[in-house]
Structures are given as C-alpha cells and as structure tokens.
Amino acid sequence: MHPSLLQDAGCPKEIPHNEKLLSLKYESLDYDNSENQLFLEEERRMSFLGFKCLEISRWVICGLIGFLTGLIACCIDIAVENLAGVKYFVVKQNIEKFTEVGGLSISLILWAVLNAAFVMVGAVIVAFFEPGAAGSGIPQIKCYLNGVKIPRVVRLKTLVVKVCGVICSVAGGLAVGKEGPMIHSGAVVAAGVSQGRSTSLKKDFKIFEYFRRDTEKRDFVSAGAAAGVSAAFGAPVGGVLFSLEEGASFWNQMLTWRIFFASMISTFTLNFFLSIYNKKPGDLSSPGLINFGRFESDVSFLDFSTLLLVNHGAILKCVCVCVLRYVHQPCLQVMEAMLVAAVTATVSFAMIYFSNDCQPLGPDQSEDYPLQLFCADGEYNSMATAFFNTPERSVRSLFHNPPGSYNPLTLSLFTLTYFFLACWTYGLTVSAGVFIPSLLIGAAWGRLFGILLASITPDGSIWADPGKYALIGAAAQLGGIVRMTLSLTVIMVEATGNVTYGLPIMLVLLTAKIVGDYFVEGLYDIHIKLQSVPFLHLEAPATSHWLTAREVMSAPVTCFNRIEKVGTIVDVLSNTSTNHNGFPVVVPVAVCGLILRSQLIVLLKHKVFVELARSRLTQRKLQLKDFRDAYPRFPPIQSIHISQDERECMMDLTEFMNPTPYTVPQETSLPRVFKLFRALGLRHLVVVDSENRVVGLVTRKDLARYHLGKHGLEEMQLAQT
C-alpha cells in the first residue's frame, strides 16, 4: 500500500531495539470506559451519597499517595547520606593517613572497591531480579500515561528494586541522581494504593474496588508522578506542572487539585520526617531531596537567554544504542556497571591528585568532606569539593560557595570529565536518574561563565556572583536534555525560594529547547523511540491529510456474532497468529458493539453460557466486580478449561459488550482519526463502510507507524520484539 522508507538491507535484523521499528509486544490500556449493561446498571443503583463517597475516596487515595511517596523519599535520602557519608569518611581517613608517608594508591584502590561494591549490589538486583527498575523510569511512566501498557512498570517488586537500586547507585559514586527514580517510585505507589490490593503479595484489602480499571488508575499514576517531583525538589506546583507537561495525556480541573493535594502532602511528609531525623523540630526549610538553598536577589542579571546549552542528547543516544546492541547478558551488565564505578573513582582521584587549586578553609565554606591532600594547612583541595561528594552536595557548593572558591581551570576540567562520565553512566543497568548529573554539569559551566564574564568586564562586581550563574547554567543544561520549560521554571523557582529568577530561567529554558530541538529530540523521546514503543504525540504528522482510515487500518478483522458459539470464541482467543484484543460484534453484518479479550476471558472463566444459564436457574449473575477482581492480570486462555460439551454451548455477548463503540467512515483522514483516538484515549476504533459494515480496526500501532522524517512522511515497520 505504502512503500516503507525504512527497509535498509544494511540494518542488522538480530538487534531487538531499533528506533525505526514499532514493537508489537506493547499493548494499549483501556482509557475509554465500556458503557455496557453492567456498567449502566451499577450507575443507576448508585445513590448521590455513593458518588460523594467515591469522590472522598479519591482525595483519601491522593493523600495516601503523597504520604507514602514522601516517606519513601525520606528513606532514600537518609540511606544515601549515611552510606555515602561512611564511604567518604573511610576514604578521607585513608587519604590523610597516606598523604604524608606515601602509598596513596591504596586509597585509590579502597575508593574504587567501595564504589564497585555498592554498584554491584544495585546492578545485581536490577539485572537479575527486575530489569524494569533500570534507569529513571520517567520514559516508561510517560508511555503509561500516554496509554501504552509497559510490562511490569508499576509492580511492587519494581518499586522495591528501584528504591534499593538507586540508593546503591548514588552511594556508589556514579554520575547519577536519585530524583528521577522518585517520580517512578511515586507512580508505582499510586498504582498500588489506588487498587486497594497487591497482586504481587496476593493480598486484597477489599477497598477501593471501584477504581480497579485503567481510567481511574491513570489519574492516580499522574498524581504519583507529581508527588515524586514534589518530594525530589520541594516543588508542589512544579510537580503538578511536570505531570501535565511531561506525563499526563488526559487532564481535567478536579484532577489538578487532587494532584496538587498529593504533592503538598508529599513535600510536608518528607520535610517533617527529615526534620525529626536531623533533630531540628519545626525546621521545615529543606525544600526536598535536593536542597538548592535560598538565593538572595541583590544584583542585576544579564540577559540569560544568551546562555546556550551544551546538549549531549546525541551522545546519550549513541551510548544507549551500543548498550542495547551489545550488552544483553545480566552478568555483563553487572560487570559493566562495576567497571564504570571503578573508572569513576579512578578518574575522580586522578583529578583531585593532580589539582593544585587550594582554597582557604574559612567560615563561609560548607564542605562536608574537605580534603587537604597536598595543600597547606588551613586550605583544602577545591577539586575535591566537586568530585569527593554526593552530586547533590556538589550542586549546592557550586551554587552557594563564595566567589573565588573555584578557579576556571578546575571548573573546566570538572565539566568536561563529568560530562563524559555522565554519558557513559546513562544506560547502565542500574536505577538512576539524569536530573542531578545534568544540574551538576550545568552548574559547573554556568559558574565558569560567570567567572569569565566578571574577568573580562571593567568592574566585575556589577554582575551577579558566580553561584547565580551556576543556577542558570544548571537550568539550561537540564532543560536542554529533557526539554521541559514551564514546569522546570516553576521547579527551580520553588526550589530556590526566589521568584525573581523566574524570568531569566524561563528565557534560558526556551533558548535551550529551541537549540536542542534543532539538533535532536529530547532524551525521553529518544529513549521511547529506542524501545520501539508506539507512543502517540499530541498531533498527527503535518503532511498526513492525504492518508485515510482505509489505508492505515488493520484488516481483516475478526468479528463475533451477538450470540456466539463458545468453541469459536476459544479458538479465536487461542490462535497465536493473531494478537487482537478487541473484537467488533455484528448483527447480522452491521456493527452493534465491541468486546475485549479480557472480558471474554472472564466470561469463559465463569462459564457464562446460555444453555447453562437456562438449565441452572440459581446461577449467580455476573457483575462488574467479577471483572475488577480479575484486573489487571487476566488469566491466559490456556489456563481456562473448556470441555467438549461446553464448546457446543452459546454465549450471549449483549450484556457485556460496549454497545456504542466509536466508529469512523473508511474515508476519514488520518489527522481526524488521530485526533479522535488521542483525545478520547481509545484502544480500538472501528472503521465501517457506507452500510455500517466492519471493514477494519484502527489501533495505536496503526497510528504510531507514521511520523514525519527528514524525507517527508515515513512509515515504520512492525516487529515482534
């Protein structure tokens, strides 16, 4: 029908990940409610008080999501600070011991071994127990909220491995942060709490049963993602905007307030427990996991839109492609992570060892682990402040240390070195985020920019101190990588506690986005493409109006009669050559409804057959609760035993099918089909002819195949991997 522009004979077919393919392994979520007879009967039976109770339950769930997310963030922060503190204390004592007598190679080995040991634990639990916990998890949550069912993305096991893994990764000294995984953790918490049970633990608390469907679960996952941002940065409003800008594909006004409520509870919970842990009752000034500290606005700013980002999305993309192609075995993944950890320690030690940037240790300095090394008494090695610290503390030192704390050579070497370490680290099989490494790189070159600007002007004192340029550089770097604008502006303003920085941050983020979009897509979009996920963007490709539904639909379509033979249904569901999950119901040839595979599975499991119902007058009538109890892990058709006599029975689908499925004429243009599909959160869209007969079915993969490439409209291929 359309010649594919992607058939390249030089592309190795054995590679399972290719951005020019769409994977058939990803299914869609049912964000459109099926208004069948069971649903309508339940709605009619529910009183006004019942609806009010449901609304109160939504607020209660959002409160629980915020509380648990904040609690998890507090545990991560305390664990990382303690483990990293012990590591740096031991290494510092060892360095001080051997500085005078010689043998610093022992200190290097100790640092590398400790790093590799922590990272090994984190990599082992990810590679062998839950690979879905690798990375930050933000691309996966973004796909989930878009309507794609990512396997195991919101499981309890994923949460446990994610939390333990990120603690080990950060404590192991990798160029990673714990803020990105907090967003994924919040989403998993939301998915579990909103269901009132744990399918992993096989424990059902018999609460919140009404919310056991994709539509409700989606809204709570949006709240969980926002709560994660709020706990990470102490930015409730920024969390809401992040969920709106980067995550949620569907939104309404009431959802905004519930998400804001969850974000507020998350921030308060984190700060409350951290203040208790720090034994400072009533001290709730810490904004989040990453404390930017307070910035005073006592100087004028340069037009910061002249600060362009150093975009390394293309390098990260190359690293990810190499990892996906060549590092498949869990043992190799663990060894790679340990190698990176050891190399990171070695490079850091070498940079500190050969640095002669010695600064006086005065009362204004806030170094947690100052290293004297070869500096004179009363001085410390400035390079150690950047490398010999957790990334969060390094960011704060770049923001708040007084002018003169770093010389330009130190910042230049640190920026270049940490840049390549962060690129190499991204893509490892560990739980890690890219937020803090990006902020740290941006803060380093931003502070360098401020120092150079002051040195070339007649009176450098008229400009802001270098720490404020570090803040703007950090925003530019992170914004250029993830392409966030409004939400990141609010996050930075809330984290700094000064609204004066809103305008320059917004200017630099817009500039970073424009520059970055000119060269390459944002990091999350690149990651989604590399995983071959059928992600639907806001709009259809601009040049696709000439395509019609008839040309993009899947055909032929398997249809069922309103009263169908059980054996026919079992054979269709058991057919491994088809992967249909939605079946139009016709009478006699015109479409009259749509029924899902999951619904048919439940009907077969409960043996809802016409003959059996007539012979057993006392048979229990099926309710929506039976479908919700099976959600979300519906049993496979192979696990349901149907006898030969039962195969001859008939099944009436009238009561369970969706009698009003969305349909479009076959001449409808692709943009109109896309807009309808995307706006309503559909999983299936029936294509009919002039006589209302089914001619095809449009699914997410049919629409995601088409994208605007360098040579115009391109069509991707579908792959089983």
PDB file of C-alpha atoms in Angstrom, residues 32-254:
ATOM      1  CA  ASP A  32     -12.288   4.607  27.433  1.00  0.00           C
ATOM      2  CA  ASN A  33     -14.989   3.190  29.712  1.00  0.00           C
ATOM      3  CA  SER A  34     -17.116   0.387  28.313  1.00  0.00           C
ATOM      4  CA  GLU A  35     -20.705   1.543  28.832  1.00  0.00           C
ATOM      5  CA  ASN A  36     -22.267  -1.911  28.729  1.00  0.00           C
ATOM      6  CA  GLN A  37     -25.395  -3.005  30.581  1.00  0.00           C
ATOM      7  CA  LEU A  38     -23.459  -3.970  33.710  1.00  0.00           C
ATOM      8  CA  PHE A  39     -21.889  -0.508  33.891  1.00  0.00           C
ATOM      9  CA  LEU A  40     -25.211   1.280  33.384  1.00  0.00           C
ATOM     10  CA  GLU A  41     -26.961  -0.869  35.990  1.00  0.00           C
ATOM     11  CA  GLU A  42     -24.259  -0.106  38.551  1.00  0.00           C
ATOM     12  CA  GLU A  43     -24.512   3.624  37.832  1.00  0.00           C
ATOM     13  CA  ARG A  44     -28.302   3.547  38.252  1.00  0.00           C
ATOM     14  CA  ARG A  45     -28.057   1.696  41.554  1.00  0.00           C
ATOM     15  CA  MET A  46     -25.542   4.160  42.998  1.00  0.00           C
ATOM     16  CA  SER A  47     -27.053   6.953  45.077  1.00  0.00           C
ATOM     17  CA  PHE A  48     -25.909  10.566  45.320  1.00  0.00           C
ATOM     18  CA  LEU A  49     -24.221   9.706  48.616  1.00  0.00           C
ATOM     19  CA  GLY A  50     -22.403   6.873  46.896  1.00  0.00           C
ATOM     20  CA  PHE A  51     -20.936   9.221  44.312  1.00  0.00           C
ATOM     21  CA  LYS A  52     -19.863  11.607  47.086  1.00  0.00           C
ATOM     22  CA  CYS A  53     -18.128   8.742  48.899  1.00  0.00           C
ATOM     23  CA  LEU A  54     -16.254   7.878  45.723  1.00  0.00           C
ATOM     24  CA  GLU A  55     -15.062  11.462  45.397  1.00  0.00           C
ATOM     25  CA  ILE A  56     -13.920  11.488  49.028  1.00  0.00           C
ATOM     26  CA  SER A  57     -12.117   8.196  48.391  1.00  0.00           C
ATOM     27  CA  ARG A  58     -10.201   9.809  45.533  1.00  0.00           C
ATOM     28  CA  TRP A  59      -8.957  12.532  47.865  1.00  0.00           C
ATOM     29  CA  VAL A  60      -8.044   9.972  50.525  1.00  0.00           C
ATOM     30  CA  ILE A  61      -6.073   7.947  47.974  1.00  0.00           C
ATOM     31  CA  CYS A  62      -4.223  11.058  46.804  1.00  0.00           C
ATOM     32  CA  GLY A  63      -3.348  11.845  50.417  1.00  0.00           C
ATOM     33  CA  LEU A  64      -2.007   8.315  50.915  1.00  0.00           C
ATOM     34  CA  ILE A  65      -0.017   8.581  47.698  1.00  0.00           C
ATOM     35  CA  GLY A  66       1.604  11.814  48.865  1.00  0.00           C
ATOM     36  CA  PHE A  67       2.345  10.464  52.343  1.00  0.00           C
ATOM     37  CA  LEU A  68       3.920   7.198  51.160  1.00  0.00           C
ATOM     38  CA  THR A  69       5.895   8.886  48.389  1.00  0.00           C
ATOM     39  CA  GLY A  70       7.301  11.412  50.864  1.00  0.00           C
ATOM     40  CA  LEU A  71       8.148   8.612  53.279  1.00  0.00           C
ATOM     41  CA  ILE A  72       9.996   6.674  50.584  1.00  0.00           C
ATOM     42  CA  ALA A  73      11.890   9.820  49.580  1.00  0.00           C
ATOM     43  CA  CYS A  74      12.890  10.348  53.201  1.00  0.00           C
ATOM     44  CA  CYS A  75      14.191   6.782  53.487  1.00  0.00           C
ATOM     45  CA  ILE A  76      16.184   7.140  50.251  1.00  0.00           C
ATOM     46  CA  ASP A  77      17.710  10.426  51.371  1.00  0.00           C
ATOM     47  CA  ILE A  78      18.698   9.139  54.809  1.00  0.00           C
ATOM     48  CA  ALA A  79      20.114   5.885  53.416  1.00  0.00           C
ATOM     49  CA  VAL A  80      22.164   7.645  50.720  1.00  0.00           C
ATOM     50  CA  GLU A  81      23.561  10.265  53.093  1.00  0.00           C
ATOM     51  CA  ASN A  82      24.583   7.667  55.657  1.00  0.00           C
ATOM     52  CA  LEU A  83      26.109   5.160  53.232  1.00  0.00           C
ATOM     53  CA  ALA A  84      27.901   7.850  51.250  1.00  0.00           C
ATOM     54  CA  GLY A  85      28.994   9.512  54.483  1.00  0.00           C
ATOM     55  CA  VAL A  86      30.568   6.306  55.754  1.00  0.00           C
ATOM     56  CA  LYS A  87      32.306   5.738  52.403  1.00  0.00           C
ATOM     57  CA  TYR A  88      33.733   9.250  52.163  1.00  0.00           C
ATOM     58  CA  PHE A  89      34.779   9.246  55.828  1.00  0.00           C
ATOM     59  CA  VAL A  90      36.696   5.976  55.422  1.00  0.00           C
ATOM     60  CA  VAL A  91      38.358   7.105  52.192  1.00  0.00           C
ATOM     61  CA  LYS A  92      39.185  10.543  53.646  1.00  0.00           C
ATOM     62  CA  GLN A  93      40.808   8.998  56.705  1.00  0.00           C
ATOM     63  CA  ASN A  94      42.814   6.701  54.452  1.00  0.00           C
ATOM     64  CA  ILE A  95      43.948   9.552  52.190  1.00  0.00           C
ATOM     65  CA  GLU A  96      45.030  11.659  55.155  1.00  0.00           C
ATOM     66  CA  LYS A  97      46.933   8.703  56.552  1.00  0.00           C
ATOM     67  CA  PHE A  98      48.928   8.023  53.376  1.00  0.00           C
ATOM     68  CA  THR A  99      49.430  11.607  52.174  1.00  0.00           C
ATOM     69  CA  GLU A 100      52.491  12.098  54.345  1.00  0.00           C
ATOM     70  CA  VAL A 101      54.009   8.610  54.254  1.00  0.00           C
ATOM     71  CA  GLY A 102      53.128   7.777  50.639  1.00  0.00           C
ATOM     72  CA  GLY A 103      51.047   4.920  49.255  1.00  0.00           C
ATOM     73  CA  LEU A 104      48.028   6.851  48.029  1.00  0.00           C
ATOM     74  CA  SER A 105      47.463   4.054  45.555  1.00  0.00           C
ATOM     75  CA  ILE A 106      45.926   2.136  48.451  1.00  0.00           C
ATOM     76  CA  SER A 107      43.430   4.966  48.935  1.00  0.00           C
ATOM     77  CA  LEU A 108      42.587   4.827  45.238  1.00  0.00           C
ATOM     78  CA  ILE A 109      42.011   1.084  45.381  1.00  0.00           C
ATOM     79  CA  LEU A 110      39.877   1.466  48.502  1.00  0.00           C
ATOM     80  CA  TRP A 111      37.730   4.148  46.854  1.00  0.00           C
ATOM     81  CA  ALA A 112      37.313   2.094  43.656  1.00  0.00           C
ATOM     82  CA  VAL A 113      36.464  -1.091  45.574  1.00  0.00           C
ATOM     83  CA  LEU A 114      33.863   0.627  47.739  1.00  0.00           C
ATOM     84  CA  ASN A 115      32.265   2.223  44.674  1.00  0.00           C
ATOM     85  CA  ALA A 116      32.229  -1.066  42.776  1.00  0.00           C
ATOM     86  CA  ALA A 117      30.805  -2.928  45.773  1.00  0.00           C
ATOM     87  CA  PHE A 118      27.862  -0.571  46.180  1.00  0.00           C
ATOM     88  CA  VAL A 119      27.167  -0.507  42.461  1.00  0.00           C
ATOM     89  CA  MET A 120      27.468  -4.277  42.191  1.00  0.00           C
ATOM     90  CA  VAL A 121      24.630  -4.730  44.683  1.00  0.00           C
ATOM     91  CA  GLY A 122      22.471  -2.225  42.841  1.00  0.00           C
ATOM     92  CA  ALA A 123      23.218  -3.732  39.431  1.00  0.00           C
ATOM     93  CA  VAL A 124      22.652  -7.324  40.553  1.00  0.00           C
ATOM     94  CA  ILE A 125      19.165  -6.708  41.929  1.00  0.00           C
ATOM     95  CA  VAL A 126      18.199  -4.798  38.779  1.00  0.00           C
ATOM     96  CA  ALA A 127      19.741  -7.133  36.200  1.00  0.00           C
ATOM     97  CA  PHE A 128      18.696 -10.414  37.828  1.00  0.00           C
ATOM     98  CA  PHE A 129      15.505  -9.576  39.716  1.00  0.00           C
ATOM     99  CA  GLU A 130      13.731  -6.694  37.967  1.00  0.00           C
ATOM    100  CA  PRO A 131      15.197  -5.176  34.764  1.00  0.00           C
ATOM    101  CA  GLY A 132      12.212  -2.839  34.599  1.00  0.00           C
ATOM    102  CA  ALA A 133      13.704  -0.876  37.503  1.00  0.00           C
ATOM    103  CA  ALA A 134      16.681   0.275  35.421  1.00  0.00           C
ATOM    104  CA  GLY A 135      17.105   3.945  34.604  1.00  0.00           C
ATOM    105  CA  SER A 136      14.943   6.732  35.940  1.00  0.00           C
ATOM    106  CA  GLY A 137      11.641   5.209  34.810  1.00  0.00           C
ATOM    107  CA  ILE A 138      10.316   8.553  33.570  1.00  0.00           C
ATOM    108  CA  PRO A 139      10.048   7.458  29.897  1.00  0.00           C
ATOM    109  CA  GLN A 140       8.112   4.368  30.961  1.00  0.00           C
ATOM    110  CA  ILE A 141       5.701   6.388  33.109  1.00  0.00           C
ATOM    111  CA  LYS A 142       5.290   8.859  30.265  1.00  0.00           C
ATOM    112  CA  CYS A 143       4.335   5.951  27.982  1.00  0.00           C
ATOM    113  CA  TYR A 144       1.960   4.518  30.576  1.00  0.00           C
ATOM    114  CA  LEU A 145       0.116   7.816  30.899  1.00  0.00           C
ATOM    115  CA  ASN A 146       0.027   8.046  27.108  1.00  0.00           C
ATOM    116  CA  GLY A 147      -1.907   4.778  27.025  1.00  0.00           C
ATOM    117  CA  VAL A 148       0.810   2.152  26.482  1.00  0.00           C
ATOM    118  CA  LYS A 149       0.925  -0.884  28.739  1.00  0.00           C
ATOM    119  CA  ILE A 150       4.600  -1.217  29.680  1.00  0.00           C
ATOM    120  CA  PRO A 151       5.231  -4.644  31.252  1.00  0.00           C
ATOM    121  CA  ARG A 152       5.946  -4.604  34.989  1.00  0.00           C
ATOM    122  CA  VAL A 153       6.334  -0.847  35.155  1.00  0.00           C
ATOM    123  CA  VAL A 154       4.072  -0.332  38.202  1.00  0.00           C
ATOM    124  CA  ARG A 155       4.733  -3.550  40.132  1.00  0.00           C
ATOM    125  CA  LEU A 156       5.614  -3.674  43.831  1.00  0.00           C
ATOM    126  CA  LYS A 157       8.757  -5.633  43.005  1.00  0.00           C
ATOM    127  CA  THR A 158       9.796  -2.841  40.642  1.00  0.00           C
ATOM    128  CA  LEU A 159       9.365  -0.296  43.439  1.00  0.00           C
ATOM    129  CA  VAL A 160      11.467  -2.265  45.931  1.00  0.00           C
ATOM    130  CA  VAL A 161      14.277  -2.844  43.438  1.00  0.00           C
ATOM    131  CA  LYS A 162      14.096   0.781  42.259  1.00  0.00           C
ATOM    132  CA  VAL A 163      14.477   2.155  45.796  1.00  0.00           C
ATOM    133  CA  CYS A 164      17.283  -0.203  46.804  1.00  0.00           C
ATOM    134  CA  GLY A 165      18.997   0.187  43.439  1.00  0.00           C
ATOM    135  CA  VAL A 166      19.057   3.981  43.445  1.00  0.00           C
ATOM    136  CA  ILE A 167      20.466   4.022  46.980  1.00  0.00           C
ATOM    137  CA  CYS A 168      23.334   1.780  45.875  1.00  0.00           C
ATOM    138  CA  SER A 169      23.912   3.725  42.637  1.00  0.00           C
ATOM    139  CA  VAL A 170      24.204   7.125  44.308  1.00  0.00           C
ATOM    140  CA  ALA A 171      26.179   5.816  47.277  1.00  0.00           C
ATOM    141  CA  GLY A 172      28.450   4.043  44.783  1.00  0.00           C
ATOM    142  CA  GLY A 173      29.580   7.364  43.370  1.00  0.00           C
ATOM    143  CA  LEU A 174      28.113   7.017  39.881  1.00  0.00           C
ATOM    144  CA  ALA A 175      27.251  10.172  37.970  1.00  0.00           C
ATOM    145  CA  VAL A 176      23.563   9.719  38.692  1.00  0.00           C
ATOM    146  CA  GLY A 177      20.841  11.193  40.855  1.00  0.00           C
ATOM    147  CA  LYS A 178      18.001   9.883  42.964  1.00  0.00           C
ATOM    148  CA  GLU A 179      15.414  12.475  41.906  1.00  0.00           C
ATOM    149  CA  GLY A 180      14.340  10.880  38.602  1.00  0.00           C
ATOM    150  CA  PRO A 181      13.621   7.451  40.149  1.00  0.00           C
ATOM    151  CA  MET A 182      11.478   9.192  42.777  1.00  0.00           C
ATOM    152  CA  ILE A 183       8.999  10.053  40.018  1.00  0.00           C
ATOM    153  CA  HIS A 184       8.786   6.407  39.018  1.00  0.00           C
ATOM    154  CA  SER A 185       8.508   5.374  42.671  1.00  0.00           C
ATOM    155  CA  GLY A 186       5.621   7.778  43.222  1.00  0.00           C
ATOM    156  CA  ALA A 187       3.827   6.382  40.189  1.00  0.00           C
ATOM    157  CA  VAL A 188       4.212   2.798  41.441  1.00  0.00           C
ATOM    158  CA  VAL A 189       2.934   3.792  44.876  1.00  0.00           C
ATOM    159  CA  ALA A 190      -0.086   5.428  43.253  1.00  0.00           C
ATOM    160  CA  ALA A 191      -0.832   2.404  41.093  1.00  0.00           C
ATOM    161  CA  GLY A 192      -0.741   0.100  44.112  1.00  0.00           C
ATOM    162  CA  VAL A 193      -2.573   2.230  46.678  1.00  0.00           C
ATOM    163  CA  SER A 194      -5.411   3.105  44.307  1.00  0.00           C
ATOM    164  CA  GLN A 195      -6.234  -0.578  43.771  1.00  0.00           C
ATOM    165  CA  GLY A 196      -6.574  -1.475  47.439  1.00  0.00           C
ATOM    166  CA  ARG A 197      -4.611  -4.681  46.987  1.00  0.00           C
ATOM    167  CA  SER A 198      -1.286  -6.153  45.956  1.00  0.00           C
ATOM    168  CA  THR A 199      -1.330  -8.733  43.203  1.00  0.00           C
ATOM    169  CA  SER A 200       2.348  -9.479  43.867  1.00  0.00           C
ATOM    170  CA  LEU A 201       1.689 -10.330  47.527  1.00  0.00           C
ATOM    171  CA  LYS A 202      -1.729 -11.812  46.688  1.00  0.00           C
ATOM    172  CA  LYS A 203      -3.288  -9.613  49.355  1.00  0.00           C
ATOM    173  CA  ASP A 204      -6.672  -7.959  48.817  1.00  0.00           C
ATOM    174  CA  PHE A 205      -7.765  -5.348  51.357  1.00  0.00           C
ATOM    175  CA  LYS A 206     -11.300  -5.179  49.859  1.00  0.00           C
ATOM    176  CA  ILE A 207     -11.146  -1.397  49.483  1.00  0.00           C
ATOM    177  CA  PHE A 208     -11.124   0.959  46.507  1.00  0.00           C
ATOM    178  CA  GLU A 209     -12.578  -1.782  44.279  1.00  0.00           C
ATOM    179  CA  TYR A 210     -14.384   0.785  42.126  1.00  0.00           C
ATOM    180  CA  PHE A 211     -11.033   2.169  40.943  1.00  0.00           C
ATOM    181  CA  ARG A 212      -9.775  -1.116  39.501  1.00  0.00           C
ATOM    182  CA  ARG A 213      -9.760  -0.012  35.875  1.00  0.00           C
ATOM    183  CA  ASP A 214      -7.311   1.743  33.629  1.00  0.00           C
ATOM    184  CA  THR A 215      -9.133   5.090  33.527  1.00  0.00           C
ATOM    185  CA  GLU A 216      -9.059   5.636  37.292  1.00  0.00           C
ATOM    186  CA  LYS A 217      -5.612   4.137  37.692  1.00  0.00           C
ATOM    187  CA  ARG A 218      -4.217   6.536  35.089  1.00  0.00           C
ATOM    188  CA  ASP A 219      -5.308   9.595  37.079  1.00  0.00           C
ATOM    189  CA  PHE A 220      -3.738   8.302  40.282  1.00  0.00           C
ATOM    190  CA  VAL A 221      -0.473   7.480  38.499  1.00  0.00           C
ATOM    191  CA  SER A 222      -0.411  11.113  37.328  1.00  0.00           C
ATOM    192  CA  ALA A 223      -0.735  12.157  40.979  1.00  0.00           C
ATOM    193  CA  GLY A 224       2.050   9.768  41.990  1.00  0.00           C
ATOM    194  CA  ALA A 225       4.430  11.175  39.388  1.00  0.00           C
ATOM    195  CA  ALA A 226       3.721  14.714  40.600  1.00  0.00           C
ATOM    196  CA  ALA A 227       4.241  13.649  44.220  1.00  0.00           C
ATOM    197  CA  GLY A 228       7.614  12.204  43.233  1.00  0.00           C
ATOM    198  CA  VAL A 229       8.702  15.521  41.700  1.00  0.00           C
ATOM    199  CA  SER A 230       7.460  17.375  44.762  1.00  0.00           C
ATOM    200  CA  ALA A 231       9.410  15.118  47.107  1.00  0.00           C
ATOM    201  CA  ALA A 232      12.540  15.433  44.995  1.00  0.00           C
ATOM    202  CA  PHE A 233      12.584  19.211  44.632  1.00  0.00           C
ATOM    203  CA  GLY A 234      10.154  20.508  47.231  1.00  0.00           C
ATOM    204  CA  ALA A 235       8.038  21.940  44.422  1.00  0.00           C
ATOM    205  CA  PRO A 236       4.323  21.059  44.717  1.00  0.00           C
ATOM    206  CA  VAL A 237       3.244  23.393  41.914  1.00  0.00           C
ATOM    207  CA  GLY A 238       6.179  22.261  39.795  1.00  0.00           C
ATOM    208  CA  GLY A 239       5.130  18.665  40.356  1.00  0.00           C
ATOM    209  CA  VAL A 240       1.642  19.365  39.060  1.00  0.00           C
ATOM    210  CA  LEU A 241       3.022  21.148  36.009  1.00  0.00           C
ATOM    211  CA  PHE A 242       5.532  18.347  35.380  1.00  0.00           C
ATOM    212  CA  SER A 243       2.741  15.797  35.381  1.00  0.00           C
ATOM    213  CA  LEU A 244       0.789  18.000  32.972  1.00  0.00           C
ATOM    214  CA  GLU A 245       3.667  18.915  30.658  1.00  0.00           C
ATOM    215  CA  GLU A 246       5.662  15.682  30.540  1.00  0.00           C
ATOM    216  CA  GLY A 247       3.363  12.948  31.742  1.00  0.00           C
ATOM    217  CA  ALA A 248      -0.398  13.042  31.629  1.00  0.00           C
ATOM    218  CA  SER A 249      -2.138  12.799  28.283  1.00  0.00           C
ATOM    219  CA  PHE A 250      -5.565  13.440  29.818  1.00  0.00           C
ATOM    220  CA  TRP A 251      -6.442  16.208  32.249  1.00  0.00           C
ATOM    221  CA  ASN A 252      -9.310  17.990  33.967  1.00  0.00           C
ATOM    222  CA  GLN A 253      -9.722  20.691  36.592  1.00  0.00           C
ATOM    223  CA  MET A 254     -10.623  18.460  39.536  1.00  0.00           C
TER     224      MET A 254
END
